[in-house]
Amino acid sequence: MRRIRRALTTLAVLAAGAILLAALDSGTRHGHLDPRSADPSGSRAVAELLKARGVTTRVVTTAREAADAAGPRTTLLVTEPDRLGTPQRSAIRSAIDLSGGRTVLLAASAHSLPDLAPGIRTKGDAASDDLDPACTLPAATSAGRASTGGGLRYTTTPAGTPAGTAKPPAGTVTACYPSGGHPTLLLLPAGTGGDTVLLGSETILLNESLAEQGNASLALQLLGSRPNLVWYLPSPADSDPGTGPSEEKSLFDLIPAGWSWALLQLFVAAALAALWRARRLGPLVTERLPVTIRASEATEGRARLYRKAGARDRAATVLRAATRERLAALVGVPHTQAHDPAALVSAVSARLADGSGDLTTLLFGPTPSDDAALVALADHLDALEREVRTS
């Protein structure tokens, strides 16, 4: 029982430690493209670099908060524009037109482009991940080759117009990092002095790829042109029902990936603790007692305990039972019948010169009424045993 309690205590401590570590670590694990997340798919690294350059990052989760925070000294980053519902896209479009700041749209497709960037269409996916600037945009030329591919490409050619017959007005749209002749980054000027950046891939903002190629330089220049950065992570309430995930997730899909390793470590620790507590190094061995106690001392000690507890009944029973067993061996009565009055009393009486006397009362009688009677009983039993031995 004690081992079970110790094992349960160990498991409880391990579970509490795991929960505490998860709680302490929860503040740094927020998910995809989150500037607070240190996960490979998070964006904490770029947020920290912007902070070192004096750019203040604010995370918002609703289109209303994002539109209210937009301004001439603000860069508004919309991480998932295709998830936004119609009212949310309208609010972001108003912020683009009126704020005078910069708006960065990540991987905006045909679902959101008509509302957020009219006149711009997608042209399929980029064939390669790392691309050259091939433009005069200062942010792109100083960053050099970057991982803007692997996502969408854009075009400003109106639908139905043959390729090469229509071009955007010079100086209106800046196209960079082309793949197959179509850019993966567009810079669109706004009438109020601001601009809009369309970025077909989110790769340059992720922790796992920020240090590759010129990703860090390009990300810092696109997001750090103003002293304030509003990082808009659309909440489920802001999402268009038609763009959310349609499949139902099971309970195991909702559990964070790191918990599988945490549970494995917990089971390993519990197994090691069980082995540690259940170990037995070699066979069992007998040990000598540190002190040898004489039998008379042990008898006297037990007698004092009986006396202190007033257990005359227990003492009388022990005295009579021991005497009956010894007498049975002396008179030839089987051990199994040593406590049978009919068998023992007759055999003992035959060994006595004066007959049986009151042997039944002596060997099987009631409990002595006081200590004197108990002492007298012990004397009579001792005398009876001596007489049988010498007969």
mmCIF file of C-alpha atoms in Angstrom:
data_model
loop_
_atom_site.group_PDB
_atom_site.id
_atom_site.type_symbol
_atom_site.label_atom_id
_atom_site.label_comp_id
_atom_site.label_asym_id
_atom_site.label_seq_id
_atom_site.Cartn_x
_atom_site.Cartn_y
_atom_site.Cartn_z
ATOM 1 C CA MET A 1 0.000 0.000 0.000
ATOM 2 C CA ARG A 2 2.831 2.367 0.825
ATOM 3 C CA ARG A 3 4.462 1.688 -2.549
ATOM 4 C CA ILE A 4 1.196 2.416 -4.337
ATOM 5 C CA ARG A 5 0.850 5.737 -2.511
ATOM 6 C CA ARG A 6 4.415 6.674 -3.396
ATOM 7 C CA ALA A 7 3.867 5.766 -7.052
ATOM 8 C CA LEU A 8 0.668 7.826 -7.173
ATOM 9 C CA THR A 9 2.464 10.738 -5.522
ATOM 10 C CA THR A 10 5.245 10.533 -8.110
ATOM 11 C CA LEU A 11 2.734 10.505 -10.974
ATOM 12 C CA ALA A 12 0.892 13.467 -9.472
ATOM 13 C CA VAL A 13 4.119 15.462 -9.185
ATOM 14 C CA LEU A 14 5.075 14.655 -12.784
ATOM 15 C CA ALA A 15 1.605 15.585 -14.053
ATOM 16 C CA ALA A 16 1.666 18.847 -12.106
ATOM 17 C CA GLY A 17 5.104 19.636 -13.539
ATOM 18 C CA ALA A 18 3.912 18.962 -17.083
ATOM 19 C CA ILE A 19 0.837 21.174 -16.604
ATOM 20 C CA LEU A 20 2.980 23.947 -15.108
ATOM 21 C CA LEU A 21 5.448 23.822 -17.993
ATOM 22 C CA ALA A 22 2.604 23.882 -20.502
ATOM 23 C CA ALA A 23 1.046 26.887 -18.744
ATOM 24 C CA LEU A 24 4.355 28.754 -18.632
ATOM 25 C CA ASP A 25 5.018 27.959 -22.277
ATOM 26 C CA SER A 26 1.531 28.834 -23.478
ATOM 27 C CA GLY A 27 2.341 32.537 -23.700
ATOM 28 C CA THR A 28 4.935 31.897 -26.424
ATOM 29 C CA ARG A 29 2.949 29.497 -28.600
ATOM 30 C CA HIS A 30 0.192 31.272 -30.470
ATOM 31 C CA GLY A 31 0.147 29.732 -33.912
ATOM 32 C CA HIS A 32 0.706 30.438 -37.560
ATOM 33 C CA LEU A 33 2.062 33.891 -38.531
ATOM 34 C CA ASP A 34 1.590 35.153 -34.982
ATOM 35 C CA PRO A 35 4.262 37.714 -33.959
ATOM 36 C CA ARG A 36 4.157 36.289 -30.414
ATOM 37 C CA SER A 37 4.879 32.721 -31.523
ATOM 38 C CA ALA A 38 8.355 31.188 -31.458
ATOM 39 C CA ASP A 39 7.151 28.149 -33.433
ATOM 40 C CA PRO A 40 8.745 27.528 -36.845
ATOM 41 C CA SER A 41 5.533 28.785 -38.481
ATOM 42 C CA GLY A 42 5.280 31.811 -36.179
ATOM 43 C CA SER A 43 6.645 35.314 -36.784
ATOM 44 C CA ARG A 44 8.193 36.306 -33.477
ATOM 45 C CA ALA A 45 11.661 36.718 -35.025
ATOM 46 C CA VAL A 46 10.626 39.440 -37.456
ATOM 47 C CA ALA A 47 8.626 41.195 -34.718
ATOM 48 C CA GLU A 48 11.708 41.254 -32.470
ATOM 49 C CA LEU A 49 13.857 42.659 -35.293
ATOM 50 C CA LEU A 50 11.275 45.374 -35.955
ATOM 51 C CA LYS A 51 11.187 46.196 -32.247
ATOM 52 C CA ALA A 52 14.968 46.659 -32.284
ATOM 53 C CA ARG A 53 14.496 49.163 -35.149
ATOM 54 C CA GLY A 54 11.960 51.161 -33.117
ATOM 55 C CA VAL A 55 8.805 49.789 -34.744
ATOM 56 C CA THR A 56 5.934 49.104 -32.341
ATOM 57 C CA THR A 57 3.869 46.000 -33.172
ATOM 58 C CA ARG A 58 0.241 45.709 -32.115
ATOM 59 C CA VAL A 59 -1.816 42.545 -32.650
ATOM 60 C CA VAL A 60 -5.518 42.912 -33.460
ATOM 61 C CA THR A 61 -8.105 40.259 -34.261
ATOM 62 C CA THR A 62 -11.023 42.203 -35.766
ATOM 63 C CA ALA A 63 -11.331 44.290 -38.919
ATOM 64 C CA ARG A 64 -12.811 47.171 -36.933
ATOM 65 C CA GLU A 65 -9.759 47.323 -34.668
ATOM 66 C CA ALA A 66 -7.466 47.145 -37.695
ATOM 67 C CA ALA A 67 -9.292 49.938 -39.537
ATOM 68 C CA ASP A 68 -9.373 52.179 -36.454
ATOM 69 C CA ALA A 69 -5.640 51.685 -35.861
ATOM 70 C CA ALA A 70 -4.643 52.478 -39.472
ATOM 71 C CA GLY A 71 -3.066 55.867 -40.205
ATOM 72 C CA PRO A 72 -0.293 57.706 -42.064
ATOM 73 C CA ARG A 73 2.349 56.454 -39.611
ATOM 74 C CA THR A 74 1.038 52.893 -39.586
ATOM 75 C CA THR A 75 1.636 49.732 -41.595
ATOM 76 C CA LEU A 76 -1.385 47.420 -41.589
ATOM 77 C CA LEU A 77 -0.525 43.733 -42.182
ATOM 78 C CA VAL A 78 -3.488 41.501 -43.079
ATOM 79 C CA THR A 79 -2.265 37.922 -42.679
ATOM 80 C CA GLU A 80 -5.238 36.060 -44.194
ATOM 81 C CA PRO A 81 -7.313 38.389 -46.366
ATOM 82 C CA ASP A 82 -9.138 35.497 -48.049
ATOM 83 C CA ARG A 83 -10.745 34.517 -44.730
ATOM 84 C CA LEU A 84 -12.473 37.864 -44.303
ATOM 85 C CA GLY A 85 -16.185 38.272 -44.788
ATOM 86 C CA THR A 86 -17.685 41.007 -46.944
ATOM 87 C CA PRO A 87 -18.108 43.576 -44.091
ATOM 88 C CA GLN A 88 -14.538 42.993 -42.964
ATOM 89 C CA ARG A 89 -13.146 43.418 -46.482
ATOM 90 C CA SER A 90 -15.115 46.641 -46.795
ATOM 91 C CA ALA A 91 -13.634 47.967 -43.555
ATOM 92 C CA ILE A 92 -10.086 47.112 -44.677
ATOM 93 C CA ARG A 93 -10.711 48.711 -48.090
ATOM 94 C CA SER A 94 -11.825 51.926 -46.388
ATOM 95 C CA ALA A 95 -8.649 51.903 -44.301
ATOM 96 C CA ILE A 96 -6.566 51.464 -47.482
ATOM 97 C CA ASP A 97 -8.271 54.435 -49.159
ATOM 98 C CA LEU A 98 -8.306 56.841 -46.212
ATOM 99 C CA SER A 99 -5.419 56.033 -43.908
ATOM 100 C CA GLY A 100 -2.498 57.285 -46.000
ATOM 101 C CA GLY A 101 -0.327 54.493 -44.588
ATOM 102 C CA ARG A 102 0.834 51.159 -45.960
ATOM 103 C CA THR A 103 -1.256 48.007 -46.187
ATOM 104 C CA VAL A 104 0.369 44.597 -46.732
ATOM 105 C CA LEU A 105 -1.859 41.769 -47.968
ATOM 106 C CA LEU A 106 -0.472 38.247 -47.661
ATOM 107 C CA ALA A 107 -1.438 35.710 -50.345
ATOM 108 C CA ALA A 108 -4.613 37.510 -51.366
ATOM 109 C CA SER A 109 -6.414 35.509 -54.078
ATOM 110 C CA ALA A 110 -9.430 35.959 -56.323
ATOM 111 C CA HIS A 111 -11.711 35.707 -53.288
ATOM 112 C CA SER A 112 -10.512 38.996 -51.767
ATOM 113 C CA LEU A 113 -8.685 40.864 -54.568
ATOM 114 C CA PRO A 114 -11.814 42.410 -56.168
ATOM 115 C CA ASP A 115 -12.591 44.206 -52.889
ATOM 116 C CA LEU A 116 -9.099 44.918 -51.582
ATOM 117 C CA ALA A 117 -7.105 45.480 -54.805
ATOM 118 C CA PRO A 118 -9.424 46.057 -57.789
ATOM 119 C CA GLY A 119 -7.820 45.449 -61.145
ATOM 120 C CA ILE A 120 -5.346 42.869 -59.834
ATOM 121 C CA ARG A 121 -5.773 39.196 -60.648
ATOM 122 C CA THR A 122 -3.894 36.033 -59.737
ATOM 123 C CA LYS A 123 -1.886 34.105 -62.325
ATOM 124 C CA GLY A 124 -1.369 30.709 -60.704
ATOM 125 C CA ASP A 125 1.434 29.618 -58.397
ATOM 126 C CA ALA A 126 5.105 30.485 -58.684
ATOM 127 C CA ALA A 127 7.264 27.658 -59.970
ATOM 128 C CA SER A 128 10.243 28.268 -57.674
ATOM 129 C CA ASP A 129 10.662 29.481 -54.096
ATOM 130 C CA ASP A 130 13.681 31.809 -54.334
ATOM 131 C CA LEU A 131 13.421 34.616 -56.868
ATOM 132 C CA ASP A 132 15.428 37.669 -57.961
ATOM 133 C CA PRO A 133 13.957 41.187 -57.597
ATOM 134 C CA ALA A 134 14.040 42.232 -61.288
ATOM 135 C CA CYS A 135 12.625 45.646 -60.342
ATOM 136 C CA THR A 136 13.706 49.078 -59.115
ATOM 137 C CA LEU A 137 11.900 49.012 -55.776
ATOM 138 C CA PRO A 138 14.573 50.039 -53.191
ATOM 139 C CA ALA A 139 13.373 47.467 -50.635
ATOM 140 C CA ALA A 140 13.711 44.692 -53.213
ATOM 141 C CA THR A 141 17.026 45.771 -54.729
ATOM 142 C CA SER A 142 18.695 46.070 -51.313
ATOM 143 C CA ALA A 143 17.284 42.713 -50.132
ATOM 144 C CA GLY A 144 18.239 40.869 -53.310
ATOM 145 C CA ARG A 145 17.131 37.287 -53.853
ATOM 146 C CA ALA A 146 14.298 36.289 -51.503
ATOM 147 C CA SER A 147 11.788 33.483 -50.887
ATOM 148 C CA THR A 148 8.761 35.205 -52.396
ATOM 149 C CA GLY A 149 7.907 32.210 -54.603
ATOM 150 C CA GLY A 150 6.026 29.100 -53.647
ATOM 151 C CA GLY A 151 2.800 31.104 -53.515
ATOM 152 C CA LEU A 152 0.651 33.208 -55.826
ATOM 153 C CA ARG A 153 1.640 35.278 -58.825
ATOM 154 C CA TYR A 154 -0.230 38.412 -59.915
ATOM 155 C CA THR A 155 -1.061 40.277 -63.090
ATOM 156 C CA THR A 156 -2.505 43.694 -63.884
ATOM 157 C CA THR A 157 -3.643 42.676 -67.369
ATOM 158 C CA PRO A 158 -7.448 42.920 -67.590
ATOM 159 C CA ALA A 159 -9.278 39.653 -68.110
ATOM 160 C CA GLY A 160 -9.772 38.810 -71.827
ATOM 161 C CA THR A 161 -6.888 41.031 -73.016
ATOM 162 C CA PRO A 162 -4.189 39.213 -75.025
ATOM 163 C CA ALA A 163 -0.917 38.982 -73.194
ATOM 164 C CA GLY A 164 1.478 41.801 -74.076
ATOM 165 C CA THR A 165 -1.124 44.177 -75.560
ATOM 166 C CA ALA A 166 -2.002 46.038 -72.373
ATOM 167 C CA LYS A 167 0.339 47.276 -69.670
ATOM 168 C CA PRO A 168 -0.288 49.195 -66.480
ATOM 169 C CA PRO A 169 0.535 52.908 -66.590
ATOM 170 C CA ALA A 170 4.189 53.637 -65.941
ATOM 171 C CA GLY A 171 4.925 54.463 -62.343
ATOM 172 C CA THR A 172 1.556 53.241 -61.170
ATOM 173 C CA VAL A 173 2.321 49.658 -60.178
ATOM 174 C CA THR A 174 5.745 48.298 -59.211
ATOM 175 C CA ALA A 175 6.136 44.594 -59.974
ATOM 176 C CA CYS A 176 8.957 42.595 -58.356
ATOM 177 C CA TYR A 177 10.228 39.037 -58.024
ATOM 178 C CA PRO A 178 8.700 37.641 -61.221
ATOM 179 C CA SER A 179 8.225 33.938 -61.838
ATOM 180 C CA GLY A 180 7.447 32.988 -65.414
ATOM 181 C CA GLY A 181 6.930 36.634 -66.299
ATOM 182 C CA HIS A 182 4.425 37.386 -63.520
ATOM 183 C CA PRO A 183 5.385 39.110 -60.252
ATOM 184 C CA THR A 184 4.969 37.652 -56.788
ATOM 185 C CA LEU A 185 5.194 41.118 -55.174
ATOM 186 C CA LEU A 186 3.253 44.195 -56.227
ATOM 187 C CA LEU A 187 3.380 47.732 -54.862
ATOM 188 C CA LEU A 188 0.167 49.668 -55.553
ATOM 189 C CA PRO A 189 0.059 53.400 -54.781
ATOM 190 C CA ALA A 190 -2.977 54.896 -53.027
ATOM 191 C CA GLY A 191 -4.475 58.289 -53.730
ATOM 192 C CA THR A 192 -3.922 59.591 -50.195
ATOM 193 C CA GLY A 193 -0.158 59.079 -50.229
ATOM 194 C CA GLY A 194 -0.165 55.536 -48.912
ATOM 195 C CA ASP A 195 0.434 52.288 -50.742
ATOM 196 C CA THR A 196 -0.595 48.651 -50.783
ATOM 197 C CA VAL A 197 1.804 45.711 -50.990
ATOM 198 C CA LEU A 198 0.581 42.411 -52.410
ATOM 199 C CA LEU A 199 2.854 39.540 -51.363
ATOM 200 C CA GLY A 200 2.031 36.180 -52.901
ATOM 201 C CA SER A 201 3.861 34.119 -50.259
ATOM 202 C CA GLU A 202 4.155 34.402 -46.493
ATOM 203 C CA THR A 203 7.516 32.604 -46.365
ATOM 204 C CA ILE A 204 9.659 35.683 -45.691
ATOM 205 C CA LEU A 205 7.783 36.329 -42.416
ATOM 206 C CA LEU A 206 8.143 32.845 -40.890
ATOM 207 C CA ASN A 207 10.664 32.112 -38.140
ATOM 208 C CA GLU A 208 11.979 29.034 -39.936
ATOM 209 C CA SER A 209 12.883 30.916 -43.142
ATOM 210 C CA LEU A 210 13.627 34.472 -42.010
ATOM 211 C CA ALA A 211 17.413 33.926 -42.041
ATOM 212 C CA GLU A 212 17.453 32.546 -45.594
ATOM 213 C CA GLN A 213 18.372 34.596 -48.680
ATOM 214 C CA GLY A 214 17.330 38.261 -48.294
ATOM 215 C CA ASN A 215 14.085 37.417 -46.451
ATOM 216 C CA ALA A 216 14.890 39.358 -43.276
ATOM 217 C CA SER A 217 15.895 42.504 -45.180
ATOM 218 C CA LEU A 218 12.803 42.424 -47.401
ATOM 219 C CA ALA A 219 10.447 41.759 -44.466
ATOM 220 C CA LEU A 220 11.927 44.575 -42.363
ATOM 221 C CA GLN A 221 11.688 47.095 -45.195
ATOM 222 C CA LEU A 222 8.134 46.156 -46.173
ATOM 223 C CA LEU A 223 6.842 46.184 -42.576
ATOM 224 C CA GLY A 224 9.158 48.761 -41.029
ATOM 225 C CA SER A 225 8.616 51.773 -43.287
ATOM 226 C CA ARG A 226 6.335 53.330 -40.612
ATOM 227 C CA PRO A 227 6.920 53.527 -36.845
ATOM 228 C CA ASN A 228 3.747 51.556 -36.044
ATOM 229 C CA LEU A 229 2.769 48.091 -37.265
ATOM 230 C CA VAL A 230 -0.749 46.711 -36.840
ATOM 231 C CA TRP A 231 -0.663 42.919 -37.201
ATOM 232 C CA TYR A 232 -4.160 41.742 -38.092
ATOM 233 C CA LEU A 233 -4.853 38.061 -37.318
ATOM 234 C CA PRO A 234 -8.515 37.515 -38.317
ATOM 235 C CA SER A 235 -10.551 35.862 -35.586
ATOM 236 C CA PRO A 236 -13.200 33.216 -36.340
ATOM 237 C CA ALA A 237 -15.860 35.901 -35.913
ATOM 238 C CA ASP A 238 -14.296 37.883 -38.775
ATOM 239 C CA SER A 239 -14.069 34.893 -41.094
ATOM 240 C CA ASP A 240 -16.303 34.276 -44.069
ATOM 241 C CA PRO A 241 -18.215 31.006 -43.367
ATOM 242 C CA GLY A 242 -17.479 29.863 -46.920
ATOM 243 C CA THR A 243 -13.708 30.084 -46.473
ATOM 244 C CA GLY A 244 -13.279 28.223 -43.187
ATOM 245 C CA PRO A 245 -12.239 24.589 -42.915
ATOM 246 C CA SER A 246 -15.121 22.272 -43.748
ATOM 247 C CA GLU A 247 -13.887 19.038 -42.238
ATOM 248 C CA GLU A 248 -14.696 18.160 -38.650
ATOM 249 C CA LYS A 249 -11.727 17.679 -36.374
ATOM 250 C CA SER A 250 -11.495 14.936 -33.797
ATOM 251 C CA LEU A 251 -10.359 15.393 -30.225
ATOM 252 C CA PHE A 252 -6.839 14.213 -31.109
ATOM 253 C CA ASP A 253 -6.638 16.789 -33.926
ATOM 254 C CA LEU A 254 -7.305 19.555 -31.406
ATOM 255 C CA ILE A 255 -4.564 18.447 -29.009
ATOM 256 C CA PRO A 256 -1.289 20.378 -29.561
ATOM 257 C CA ALA A 257 1.410 18.360 -31.279
ATOM 258 C CA GLY A 258 3.868 18.731 -28.401
ATOM 259 C CA TRP A 259 1.622 16.851 -25.977
ATOM 260 C CA SER A 260 2.449 13.478 -27.547
ATOM 261 C CA TRP A 261 6.093 13.917 -26.588
ATOM 262 C CA ALA A 262 5.124 15.229 -23.173
ATOM 263 C CA LEU A 263 2.971 12.152 -22.504
ATOM 264 C CA LEU A 264 5.765 9.856 -23.714
ATOM 265 C CA GLN A 265 8.217 11.510 -21.330
ATOM 266 C CA LEU A 266 5.683 11.228 -18.526
ATOM 267 C CA PHE A 267 5.229 7.480 -19.074
ATOM 268 C CA VAL A 268 8.992 6.924 -19.280
ATOM 269 C CA ALA A 269 9.523 8.832 -16.040
ATOM 270 C CA ALA A 270 6.746 6.836 -14.335
ATOM 271 C CA ALA A 271 8.278 3.539 -15.522
ATOM 272 C CA LEU A 272 11.712 4.540 -14.255
ATOM 273 C CA ALA A 273 10.225 5.592 -10.911
ATOM 274 C CA ALA A 274 8.411 2.240 -10.616
ATOM 275 C CA LEU A 275 11.596 0.328 -11.396
ATOM 276 C CA TRP A 276 13.505 2.414 -8.868
ATOM 277 C CA ARG A 277 10.986 1.778 -6.103
ATOM 278 C CA ALA A 278 10.573 -1.933 -6.919
ATOM 279 C CA ARG A 279 14.278 -2.779 -7.204
ATOM 280 C CA ARG A 280 15.802 -5.703 -5.233
ATOM 281 C CA LEU A 281 19.569 -5.977 -5.453
ATOM 282 C CA GLY A 282 20.267 -9.709 -4.994
ATOM 283 C CA PRO A 283 18.479 -12.441 -2.979
ATOM 284 C CA LEU A 284 17.036 -11.957 0.470
ATOM 285 C CA VAL A 285 19.518 -12.545 3.337
ATOM 286 C CA THR A 286 19.056 -12.986 7.054
ATOM 287 C CA GLU A 287 20.537 -10.428 9.407
ATOM 288 C CA ARG A 288 21.643 -10.943 12.988
ATOM 289 C CA LEU A 289 19.764 -8.929 15.549
ATOM 290 C CA PRO A 290 21.833 -6.106 16.969
ATOM 291 C CA VAL A 291 21.047 -7.261 20.561
ATOM 292 C CA THR A 292 20.369 -10.762 21.871
ATOM 293 C CA ILE A 293 17.509 -10.794 24.365
ATOM 294 C CA ARG A 294 17.150 -13.631 26.882
ATOM 295 C CA ALA A 295 13.911 -15.566 26.863
ATOM 296 C CA SER A 296 13.215 -14.738 30.498
ATOM 297 C CA GLU A 297 13.423 -11.009 29.743
ATOM 298 C CA ALA A 298 11.025 -11.359 26.835
ATOM 299 C CA THR A 299 8.618 -13.325 29.075
ATOM 300 C CA GLU A 300 8.816 -10.716 31.811
ATOM 301 C CA GLY A 301 8.272 -7.941 29.307
ATOM 302 C CA ARG A 302 5.165 -9.577 27.917
ATOM 303 C CA ALA A 303 3.880 -10.210 31.447
ATOM 304 C CA ARG A 304 4.276 -6.535 32.300
ATOM 305 C CA LEU A 305 2.324 -5.589 29.181
ATOM 306 C CA TYR A 306 -0.490 -7.983 30.159
ATOM 307 C CA ARG A 307 -0.499 -6.549 33.686
ATOM 308 C CA LYS A 308 -0.549 -2.970 32.471
ATOM 309 C CA ALA A 309 -3.476 -3.735 30.189
ATOM 310 C CA GLY A 310 -5.299 -5.773 32.844
ATOM 311 C CA ALA A 311 -5.500 -8.678 30.386
ATOM 312 C CA ARG A 312 -5.926 -11.515 32.905
ATOM 313 C CA ASP A 313 -8.153 -13.387 30.489
ATOM 314 C CA ARG A 314 -5.493 -13.325 27.771
ATOM 315 C CA ALA A 315 -2.735 -14.279 30.237
ATOM 316 C CA ALA A 316 -4.755 -17.162 31.709
ATOM 317 C CA THR A 317 -5.611 -18.446 28.226
ATOM 318 C CA VAL A 318 -1.947 -18.417 27.163
ATOM 319 C CA LEU A 319 -0.827 -20.178 30.374
ATOM 320 C CA ARG A 320 -3.479 -22.903 30.120
ATOM 321 C CA ALA A 321 -2.975 -23.489 26.378
ATOM 322 C CA ALA A 322 0.810 -23.855 26.765
ATOM 323 C CA THR A 323 0.368 -26.224 29.725
ATOM 324 C CA ARG A 324 -2.185 -28.361 27.839
ATOM 325 C CA GLU A 325 0.161 -28.736 24.858
ATOM 326 C CA ARG A 326 3.089 -29.794 27.046
ATOM 327 C CA LEU A 327 0.920 -32.214 29.081
ATOM 328 C CA ALA A 328 -0.457 -33.758 25.897
ATOM 329 C CA ALA A 329 3.062 -34.544 24.748
ATOM 330 C CA LEU A 330 3.893 -36.068 28.151
ATOM 331 C CA VAL A 331 0.839 -38.333 28.394
ATOM 332 C CA GLY A 332 0.718 -39.409 24.748
ATOM 333 C CA VAL A 333 -2.344 -37.426 23.627
ATOM 334 C CA PRO A 334 -2.195 -36.334 19.953
ATOM 335 C CA HIS A 335 -1.459 -32.655 19.391
ATOM 336 C CA THR A 336 -4.816 -32.190 17.647
ATOM 337 C CA GLN A 337 -6.631 -33.325 20.860
ATOM 338 C CA ALA A 338 -4.495 -31.325 23.300
ATOM 339 C CA HIS A 339 -7.359 -28.863 23.859
ATOM 340 C CA ASP A 340 -10.112 -31.488 24.102
ATOM 341 C CA PRO A 341 -11.144 -31.838 27.810
ATOM 342 C CA ALA A 342 -12.461 -35.429 27.388
ATOM 343 C CA ALA A 343 -9.204 -36.725 25.895
ATOM 344 C CA LEU A 344 -6.668 -34.729 27.919
ATOM 345 C CA VAL A 345 -8.172 -34.814 31.435
ATOM 346 C CA SER A 346 -8.582 -38.594 31.497
ATOM 347 C CA ALA A 347 -5.030 -39.173 30.247
ATOM 348 C CA VAL A 348 -3.527 -36.779 32.805
ATOM 349 C CA SER A 349 -5.610 -38.260 35.668
ATOM 350 C CA ALA A 350 -4.219 -41.717 34.903
ATOM 351 C CA ARG A 351 -0.700 -40.409 35.547
ATOM 352 C CA LEU A 352 -1.551 -38.918 38.951
ATOM 353 C CA ALA A 353 -1.490 -40.875 42.201
ATOM 354 C CA ASP A 354 -4.476 -39.143 43.823
ATOM 355 C CA GLY A 355 -6.766 -39.200 40.797
ATOM 356 C CA SER A 356 -7.950 -36.376 38.615
ATOM 357 C CA GLY A 357 -8.958 -33.884 41.251
ATOM 358 C CA ASP A 358 -10.421 -30.778 39.653
ATOM 359 C CA LEU A 359 -8.273 -30.912 36.486
ATOM 360 C CA THR A 360 -11.061 -29.704 34.242
ATOM 361 C CA THR A 361 -11.401 -26.435 36.158
ATOM 362 C CA LEU A 362 -7.627 -26.047 36.355
ATOM 363 C CA LEU A 363 -6.962 -26.634 32.631
ATOM 364 C CA PHE A 364 -10.193 -25.292 31.098
ATOM 365 C CA GLY A 365 -11.728 -23.130 33.824
ATOM 366 C CA PRO A 366 -12.906 -19.508 33.893
ATOM 367 C CA THR A 367 -10.773 -16.354 33.953
ATOM 368 C CA PRO A 368 -9.187 -15.566 37.379
ATOM 369 C CA SER A 369 -10.973 -12.762 39.198
ATOM 370 C CA ASP A 370 -7.814 -10.854 40.246
ATOM 371 C CA ASP A 371 -4.039 -10.858 39.938
ATOM 372 C CA ALA A 372 -3.616 -13.074 43.026
ATOM 373 C CA ALA A 373 -5.878 -15.707 41.505
ATOM 374 C CA LEU A 374 -3.859 -15.483 38.240
ATOM 375 C CA VAL A 375 -0.609 -16.068 40.153
ATOM 376 C CA ALA A 376 -2.205 -19.003 41.993
ATOM 377 C CA LEU A 377 -3.355 -20.466 38.641
ATOM 378 C CA ALA A 378 0.192 -20.267 37.271
ATOM 379 C CA ASP A 379 1.535 -22.016 40.389
ATOM 380 C CA HIS A 380 -1.053 -24.821 40.176
ATOM 381 C CA LEU A 381 -0.354 -25.376 36.456
ATOM 382 C CA ASP A 382 3.374 -25.520 37.134
ATOM 383 C CA ALA A 383 2.868 -27.999 39.998
ATOM 384 C CA LEU A 384 0.632 -30.183 37.843
ATOM 385 C CA GLU A 385 3.191 -30.305 35.032
ATOM 386 C CA ARG A 386 6.013 -31.245 37.476
ATOM 387 C CA GLU A 387 3.924 -34.026 38.989
ATOM 388 C CA VAL A 388 3.109 -35.517 35.580
ATOM 389 C CA ARG A 389 6.775 -35.358 34.552
ATOM 390 C CA THR A 390 7.915 -37.220 37.689
ATOM 391 C CA SER A 391 5.122 -39.814 37.755
#
